[in-house]
């Protein structure tokens, strides 16, 4: 026998509502509306039984009770299903608006160092690293600066063991904070045979009072190339390529004789002033040129110190200050700002 129409109607309505329940509260709500003792629709239907004609009472009663059980079971199943679908504690609610991440920024000095590394990597140079706490031998002596050499006065050195060696070189060998990356020339040649093509980036230290252009700690990149037929022309060509890649294609490069104990001949290298493009301004002191690095042909005494045959091999080396390059490229007028953790400056660089 078919169920009475009012029971069927109620079943259809219930199923439609059941479909729309999404969480445990919806299910409880639905239960109240159909099975609630006071206002539940099924309960209300059962209450009408008393007034129904006897011949209908039985059929209606059975159908209504069956529907009640059916609804109980359906609600129970639904409750379990939505409970399972609930996200676990701590899960992310993907419907909430997102929070933008605040990544850090590349430090300008890191950007310049990476740029220099990329330029030299592309032409076959290996990137090597060495210790910042260096010994007297690698920082000075093997670079043709024996203990009494006046060139050591050119660099005010921070000694780690507190004792500045007395003139004349008596006493125990000193440990110091390297004053330049040139010691890496020695360290690399001690352990490798030519041909050599390396750059060595890193921190260096000097007893300088900080000002616009000086910091007691700064960064250099050393370059060294050694082979059997290396000439000053190779040095000029390589540095020209390097400086044009680093600054501008139309940067002009000039070489002026200079002196370093570990190179002969030695040169100071200049580029067209980045501010006035060579016209003359306050920064370049009206010369149109800005000094950018020191370089030269490796001194035979240096080859002898590392056991190379100075008759057979020639080479060149250079050292460039990263802070100075960064100051020029990014127009920062005070290199102390690179070490001040100043977010107004740092946030202008890519992350
Ligand atoms: N070491 C020198 C300096 O600190 C730079 C330099 C490196 C010069 C290599 C010649 C050769 O300024």
Coordinates of N, CA and C in Angstrom, one line a residue, residues 137 142-144 185-186 189-190 192-194 196 224-228 230 261-264 296-317:
X137 N 102.1 35.6 6.9 CA 102.8 35.1 5.7 C 101.9 35.3 4.5
X142 N 104.5 36.6 1.8 CA 104.6 35.9 0.5 C 104.2 36.8 -0.7
X143 N 103.6 38.0 -0.3 CA 103.2 39.0 -1.3 C 104.3 40.0 -1.5
X144 N 105.5 39.6 -1.2 CA 106.7 40.4 -1.4 C 106.7 41.6 -0.4
X185 N 95.7 34.8 -3.5 CA 96.6 34.5 -4.6 C 97.5 33.4 -4.2
X186 N 98.1 33.7 -3.0 CA 99.1 32.7 -2.4 C 98.5 31.4 -2.1
X189 N 97.7 29.5 -5.3 CA 98.8 29.0 -6.1 C 99.6 27.9 -5.3
X190 N 99.6 28.0 -4.0 CA 100.2 27.0 -3.2 C 99.7 25.6 -3.4
X192 N 97.6 24.8 -6.3 CA 97.3 24.5 -7.7 C 98.4 24.9 -8.6
X193 N 98.4 24.2 -9.8 CA 99.4 24.5 -10.8 C 98.7 25.3 -11.9
X194 N 99.4 26.2 -12.6 CA 98.8 26.9 -13.8 C 98.3 25.9 -14.8
X196 N 95.7 29.1 -14.2 CA 94.8 29.5 -13.1 C 93.9 30.7 -13.6
X224 N 92.8 36.6 -10.2 CA 94.1 36.1 -10.6 C 94.1 35.2 -11.8
X225 N 95.0 35.5 -12.7 CA 95.1 34.7 -13.9 C 96.5 34.4 -14.2
X226 N 96.9 33.1 -14.3 CA 98.3 32.7 -14.5 C 98.4 31.7 -15.7
X227 N 99.4 31.9 -16.5 CA 99.6 31.0 -17.6 C 101.0 31.2 -18.2
X228 N 101.2 30.7 -19.4 CA 102.5 30.8 -20.0 C 102.7 32.0 -20.9
X230 N 100.7 35.0 -20.6 CA 99.8 36.0 -20.2 C 100.5 37.4 -20.2
X261 N 103.5 46.0 -4.0 CA 104.7 45.2 -3.9 C 104.6 43.9 -4.6
X262 N 103.4 43.4 -4.8 CA 103.2 42.1 -5.4 C 102.8 42.1 -6.8
X263 N 102.9 43.3 -7.5 CA 102.7 43.4 -8.9 C 103.7 44.3 -9.5
X264 N 104.1 44.0 -10.8 CA 105.1 44.8 -11.5 C 105.0 44.6 -13.0
X296 N 97.8 44.6 -11.6 CA 99.1 44.6 -12.1 C 99.5 43.2 -12.5
X297 N 100.8 43.1 -13.1 CA 101.3 41.8 -13.5 C 101.9 41.2 -12.2
X298 N 101.7 39.9 -12.0 CA 102.2 39.2 -10.8 C 103.7 39.4 -10.7
X299 N 104.2 39.8 -9.5 CA 105.6 40.0 -9.3 C 106.3 38.7 -9.3
X300 N 107.5 38.6 -9.9 CA 108.2 37.3 -9.9 C 108.5 36.8 -8.5
X301 N 108.7 37.7 -7.5 CA 108.9 37.2 -6.2 C 107.7 36.4 -5.6
X302 N 106.5 36.8 -6.1 CA 105.3 36.1 -5.6 C 105.3 34.7 -6.2
X303 N 105.7 34.6 -7.5 CA 105.7 33.2 -8.1 C 106.8 32.4 -7.3
X304 N 107.9 33.0 -7.0 CA 108.9 32.2 -6.3 C 108.4 31.8 -4.9
X305 N 107.7 32.6 -4.2 CA 107.2 32.2 -2.9 C 106.3 31.0 -3.0
X306 N 105.6 30.8 -4.1 CA 104.7 29.6 -4.2 C 105.3 28.5 -5.0
X307 N 106.6 28.7 -5.4 CA 107.3 27.6 -6.0 C 107.0 27.5 -7.5
X308 N 106.5 28.6 -8.1 CA 106.3 28.6 -9.6 C 107.6 29.0 -10.3
X309 N 107.8 28.5 -11.5 CA 109.0 29.0 -12.3 C 108.7 30.4 -12.9
X310 N 109.3 31.4 -12.3 CA 109.0 32.8 -12.7 C 109.5 33.1 -14.1
X311 N 110.3 32.2 -14.7 CA 110.8 32.4 -16.1 C 109.7 31.9 -17.0
X312 N 109.0 30.9 -16.6 CA 108.0 30.2 -17.4 C 106.6 30.9 -17.4
X313 N 106.2 31.3 -16.2 CA 104.8 31.7 -16.0 C 104.7 33.2 -15.9
X314 N 103.7 33.8 -16.4 CA 103.3 35.2 -16.2 C 101.8 35.2 -15.8
X315 N 101.4 36.3 -15.2 CA 100.0 36.4 -14.7 C 99.7 37.8 -14.3
X316 N 98.4 38.0 -14.1 CA 98.0 39.3 -13.6 C 97.0 39.1 -12.5
X317 N 96.9 40.2 -11.7 CA 95.9 40.1 -10.5 C 95.3 41.5 -10.4

